[in-house]
Amino acid sequence: EAGVTQFPSHSVIEKGQTVTLRCDPISGHDNLYWYRRVMGKEIKFLLHFVKESKQDESGMPNNRFLAERTGGTYSTLKVQPAELEDSGVYFCASSQVWGHYEQYFGPGTRLTVT
Amino acid sequence: AQRVTQPEKLLSVFKGAPVELKCNYSYSGSPELFWYVQYSRQRLQLLLRHISRESIKGFTADLNKGETSFHLKKPFAQEEDSAMYYCALRWLRGGADGLTFGKGTHLIIQP
């Protein structure tokens, strides 16, 4: 079974540019999560989707970040415009059902804003 | 708000020695605690969850609600245990949930 995949693995952009990160969860997993780890800090929750619905986006840093999950399959996280402090590793995770709990993580996308 | 604290950024022990990675938490609800591990060049993966009360790769962790702790232990460390270890707490809010992580402990097992 394929695990959670993320694309790209690494992205280097200039301040002010736009970047879109993609996450493909494990097939059949309704729950999809985005997390972020910035340098020297802990891994932090960004948001939670159940199918195509955002259940909680309290962790999104500001309105430069937009997450979507059209059709309840893959998800995208867009940063527009990117700032230096957005640099970090963005993780995606998915879980099958809400009660049976294990989050499976993707390899992460390393975003570098210069 | 919930919080997870891992006081040790780095822990270095010799092969065969006991290991204890500390984790303390604060949460107003009923806590669900996990240990995740990230080996070099691999993705984050679940090691243990307190609900299961199981031993994985020789590791155990007991939830102590009185001390609000969930320390990870192994009696005899092996070199392949070298990795980053993250303690995490699952929070619930309406129909949403998520994980709050500690900052992680880098465990190095010396030969």
GROMACS .gro file of N, CA, C and O in nm, chain B residues 18-80:
model
  252
  132PRO      N    1   2.017   0.153   2.991
  132PRO     CA    2   1.873   0.185   2.987
  132PRO      C    3   1.851   0.326   2.932
  132PRO      O    4   1.937   0.413   2.943
  133VAL      N    5   1.736   0.344   2.871
  133VAL     CA    6   1.700   0.472   2.812
  133VAL      C    7   1.566   0.517   2.869
  133VAL      O    8   1.473   0.437   2.884
  134GLU      N    9   1.559   0.647   2.901
  134GLU     CA   10   1.431   0.705   2.939
  134GLU      C   11   1.419   0.843   2.876
  134GLU      O   12   1.501   0.931   2.902
  135LEU      N   13   1.322   0.859   2.790
  135LEU     CA   14   1.295   0.988   2.728
  135LEU      C   15   1.173   1.047   2.796
  135LEU      O   16   1.067   0.986   2.799
  136LYS      N   17   1.189   1.167   2.848
  136LYS     CA   18   1.084   1.226   2.930
  136LYS      C   19   0.983   1.305   2.846
  136LYS      O   20   1.019   1.370   2.746
  137CYS      N   21   0.859   1.297   2.891
  137CYS     CA   22   0.752   1.373   2.827
  137CYS      C   23   0.651   1.412   2.934
  137CYS      O   24   0.602   1.325   3.008
  138ASN      N   25   0.619   1.539   2.941
  138ASN     CA   26   0.512   1.586   3.028
  138ASN      C   27   0.412   1.664   2.945
  138ASN      O   28   0.446   1.722   2.842
  139TYR      N   29   0.289   1.664   2.989
  139TYR     CA   30   0.184   1.727   2.910
  139TYR      C   31   0.091   1.807   3.000
  139TYR      O   32   0.087   1.788   3.122
  140SER      N   33   0.017   1.895   2.937
  140SER     CA   34  -0.095   1.962   3.005
  140SER      C   35  -0.211   1.965   2.908
  140SER      O   36  -0.194   1.999   2.790
  141TYR      N   37  -0.326   1.925   2.956
  141TYR     CA   38  -0.446   1.918   2.871
  141TYR      C   39  -0.566   1.912   2.961
  141TYR      O   40  -0.570   1.835   3.057
  142SER      N   41  -0.668   1.989   2.929
  142SER     CA   42  -0.786   1.996   3.016
  142SER      C   43  -0.878   1.876   2.998
  142SER      O   44  -0.958   1.846   3.086
  143GLY      N   45  -0.867   1.807   2.883
  143GLY     CA   46  -0.954   1.694   2.856
  143GLY      C   47  -0.888   1.563   2.894
  143GLY      O   48  -0.789   1.558   2.966
  144SER      N   49  -0.946   1.454   2.847
  144SER     CA   50  -0.890   1.322   2.871
  144SER      C   51  -0.776   1.298   2.772
  144SER      O   52  -0.798   1.298   2.652
  145PRO      N   53  -0.655   1.280   2.819
  145PRO     CA   54  -0.541   1.279   2.727
  145PRO      C   55  -0.525   1.148   2.650
  145PRO      O   56  -0.548   1.040   2.703
  146GLU      N   57  -0.486   1.162   2.524
  146GLU     CA   58  -0.438   1.048   2.445
  146GLU      C   59  -0.296   1.083   2.404
  146GLU      O   60  -0.273   1.183   2.338
  147LEU      N   61  -0.204   0.999   2.447
  147LEU     CA   62  -0.063   1.028   2.424
  147LEU      C   63   0.000   0.928   2.329
  147LEU      O   64  -0.037   0.810   2.328
  148PHE      N   65   0.096   0.978   2.253
  148PHE     CA   66   0.165   0.897   2.153
  148PHE      C   67   0.315   0.928   2.157
  148PHE      O   68   0.355   1.037   2.195
  149TRP      N   69   0.392   0.830   2.114
  149TRP     CA   70   0.531   0.854   2.080
  149TRP      C   71   0.550   0.826   1.931
  149TRP      O   72   0.513   0.720   1.882
  150TYR      N   73   0.605   0.927   1.863
  150TYR     CA   74   0.641   0.912   1.723
  150TYR      C   75   0.793   0.910   1.713
  150TYR      O   76   0.862   0.973   1.794
  151VAL      N   77   0.844   0.841   1.611
  151VAL     CA   78   0.988   0.832   1.592
  151VAL      C   79   1.020   0.864   1.447
  151VAL      O   80   0.942   0.834   1.356
  152GLN      N   81   1.133   0.932   1.428
  152GLN     CA   82   1.180   0.960   1.293
  152GLN      C   83   1.325   0.916   1.282
  152GLN      O   84   1.415   0.979   1.340
  153TYR      N   85   1.346   0.805   1.211
  153TYR     CA   86   1.481   0.757   1.186
  153TYR      C   87   1.542   0.839   1.073
  153TYR      O   88   1.470   0.902   0.995
  154SER      N   89   1.674   0.836   1.065
  154SER     CA   90   1.744   0.915   0.964
  154SER      C   91   1.691   0.887   0.825
  154SER      O   92   1.680   0.771   0.785
  155ARG      N   93   1.653   0.995   0.754
  155ARG     CA   94   1.605   0.984   0.615
  155ARG      C   95   1.474   0.908   0.601
  155ARG      O   96   1.442   0.860   0.492
  156GLN      N   97   1.401   0.894   0.709
  156GLN     CA   98   1.270   0.829   0.701
  156GLN      C   99   1.163   0.925   0.750
  156GLN      O  100   1.192   1.030   0.806
  157ARG      N  101   1.041   0.889   0.725
  157ARG     CA  102   0.932   0.975   0.768
  157ARG      C  103   0.895   0.949   0.913
  157ARG      O  104   0.932   0.847   0.971
  158LEU      N  105   0.821   1.040   0.968
  158LEU     CA  106   0.770   1.026   1.104
  158LEU      C  107   0.675   0.906   1.109
  158LEU      O  108   0.589   0.889   1.023
  159GLN      N  109   0.693   0.822   1.209
  159GLN     CA  110   0.605   0.705   1.222
  159GLN      C  111   0.568   0.683   1.367
  159GLN      O  112   0.644   0.715   1.458
  160LEU      N  113   0.450   0.626   1.385
  160LEU     CA  114   0.401   0.600   1.519
  160LEU      C  115   0.482   0.487   1.583
  160LEU      O  116   0.503   0.382   1.524
  161LEU      N  117   0.526   0.510   1.706
  161LEU     CA  118   0.597   0.406   1.780
  161LEU      C  119   0.502   0.342   1.882
  161LEU      O  120   0.487   0.220   1.885
  162LEU      N  121   0.440   0.425   1.963
  162LEU     CA  122   0.354   0.376   2.071
  162LEU      C  123   0.236   0.468   2.092
  162LEU      O  124   0.247   0.589   2.074
  163ARG      N  125   0.126   0.409   2.138
  163ARG     CA  126   0.015   0.491   2.186
  163ARG      C  127  -0.025   0.439   2.323
  163ARG      O  128  -0.017   0.317   2.345
  164HIS      N  129  -0.062   0.525   2.412
  164HIS     CA  130  -0.083   0.482   2.551
  164HIS      C  131  -0.203   0.389   2.561
  164HIS      O  132  -0.205   0.301   2.647
  165ILE      N  133  -0.299   0.406   2.473
  165ILE     CA  134  -0.420   0.324   2.480
  165ILE      C  135  -0.387   0.175   2.458
  165ILE      O  136  -0.447   0.088   2.519
  166SER      N  137  -0.289   0.149   2.374
  166SER     CA  138  -0.257   0.011   2.339
  166SER      C  139  -0.184  -0.063   2.451
  166SER      O  140  -0.189  -0.185   2.457
  167ARG      N  141  -0.110   0.013   2.530
  167ARG     CA  142  -0.031  -0.046   2.639
  167ARG      C  143   0.056  -0.161   2.587
  167ARG      O  144   0.064  -0.267   2.646
  168GLU      N  145   0.118  -0.139   2.473
  168GLU     CA  146   0.200  -0.244   2.413
  168GLU      C  147   0.347  -0.207   2.419
  168GLU      O  148   0.382  -0.094   2.453
  169SER      N  149   0.431  -0.304   2.389
  169SER     CA  150   0.574  -0.280   2.380
  169SER      C  151   0.615  -0.296   2.235
  169SER      O  152   0.587  -0.397   2.173
  170ILE      N  153   0.677  -0.193   2.182
  170ILE     CA  154   0.722  -0.195   2.044
  170ILE      C  155   0.873  -0.176   2.041
  170ILE      O  156   0.924  -0.081   2.101
  171LYS      N  157   0.943  -0.267   1.975
  171LYS     CA  158   1.090  -0.261   1.967
  171LYS      C  159   1.153  -0.250   2.105
  171LYS      O  160   1.257  -0.187   2.123
  172GLY      N  161   1.088  -0.308   2.205
  172GLY     CA  162   1.142  -0.307   2.341
  172GLY      C  163   1.108  -0.181   2.420
  172GLY      O  164   1.142  -0.172   2.538
  173PHE      N  165   1.040  -0.085   2.356
  173PHE     CA  166   1.002   0.038   2.423
  173PHE      C  167   0.865   0.023   2.489
  173PHE      O  168   0.776  -0.041   2.435
  174THR      N  169   0.851   0.086   2.605
  174THR     CA  170   0.723   0.096   2.672
  174THR      C  171   0.704   0.240   2.720
  174THR      O  172   0.802   0.314   2.736
  175ALA      N  173   0.580   0.275   2.742
  175ALA     CA  174   0.549   0.407   2.796
  175ALA      C  175   0.421   0.395   2.875
  175ALA      O  176   0.323   0.337   2.827
  176ASP      N  177   0.420   0.448   2.994
  176ASP     CA  178   0.302   0.444   3.080
  176ASP      C  179   0.251   0.585   3.103
  176ASP      O  180   0.329   0.675   3.137
  177LEU      N  181   0.122   0.600   3.088
  177LEU     CA  182   0.061   0.729   3.113
  177LEU      C  183   0.039   0.744   3.263
  177LEU      O  184  -0.027   0.661   3.326
  178ASN      N  185   0.096   0.849   3.320
  178ASN     CA  186   0.079   0.878   3.462
  178ASN      C  187   0.001   1.008   3.472
  178ASN      O  188   0.057   1.118   3.456
  179LYS      N  189  -0.128   0.997   3.497
  179LYS     CA  190  -0.212   1.117   3.499
  179LYS      C  191  -0.181   1.205   3.619
  179LYS      O  192  -0.195   1.328   3.612
  180GLY      N  193  -0.138   1.143   3.728
  180GLY     CA  194  -0.105   1.224   3.846
  180GLY      C  195   0.013   1.315   3.821
  180GLY      O  196   0.014   1.431   3.864
  181GLU      N  197   0.113   1.262   3.751
  181GLU     CA  198   0.231   1.342   3.722
  181GLU      C  199   0.223   1.404   3.582
  181GLU      O  200   0.319   1.469   3.539
  182THR      N  201   0.114   1.382   3.514
  182THR     CA  202   0.097   1.427   3.374
  182THR      C  203   0.221   1.397   3.292
  182THR      O  204   0.280   1.484   3.227
  183SER      N  205   0.260   1.270   3.294
  183SER     CA  206   0.380   1.230   3.223
  183SER      C  207   0.352   1.107   3.136
  183SER      O  208   0.257   1.030   3.160
  184PHE      N  209   0.436   1.090   3.036
  184PHE     CA  210   0.427   0.975   2.945
  184PHE      C  211   0.569   0.946   2.897
  184PHE      O  212   0.602   0.960   2.781
  185HIS      N  213   0.651   0.903   2.991
  185HIS     CA  214   0.793   0.881   2.960
  185HIS      C  215   0.812   0.753   2.880
  185HIS      O  216   0.748   0.651   2.907
  186LEU      N  217   0.907   0.755   2.789
  186LEU     CA  218   0.937   0.640   2.704
  186LEU      C  219   1.061   0.570   2.760
  186LEU      O  220   1.162   0.635   2.787
  187LYS      N  221   1.051   0.438   2.774
  187LYS     CA  222   1.161   0.365   2.837
  187LYS      C  223   1.198   0.242   2.757
  187LYS      O  224   1.114   0.181   2.691
  188LYS      N  225   1.327   0.209   2.768
  188LYS     CA  226   1.375   0.084   2.711
  188LYS      C  227   1.489   0.036   2.800
  188LYS      O  228   1.579   0.114   2.833
  189PRO      N  229   1.486  -0.089   2.842
  189PRO     CA  230   1.587  -0.134   2.939
  189PRO      C  231   1.728  -0.146   2.881
  189PRO      O  232   1.825  -0.119   2.952
  190PHE      N  233   1.738  -0.183   2.754
  190PHE     CA  234   1.870  -0.202   2.695
  190PHE      C  235   1.873  -0.139   2.556
  190PHE      O  236   1.816  -0.193   2.462
  191ALA      N  237   1.939  -0.026   2.544
  191ALA     CA  238   1.940   0.046   2.417
  191ALA      C  239   2.022  -0.027   2.312
  191ALA      O  240   2.123  -0.092   2.343
  192GLN      N  241   1.976  -0.015   2.186
  192GLN     CA  242   2.048  -0.071   2.074
  192GLN      C  243   2.083   0.042   1.977
  192GLN      O  244   2.016   0.146   1.973
  193GLU      N  245   2.187   0.019   1.897
  193GLU     CA  246   2.233   0.126   1.807
  193GLU      C  247   2.124   0.169   1.711
  193GLU      O  248   2.114   0.288   1.677
  194GLU      N  249   2.040   0.077   1.670
  194GLU     CA  250   1.935   0.112   1.575
  194GLU      C  251   1.824   0.197   1.637
  194GLU      O  252   1.732   0.239   1.567
   0.00000   0.00000   0.00000
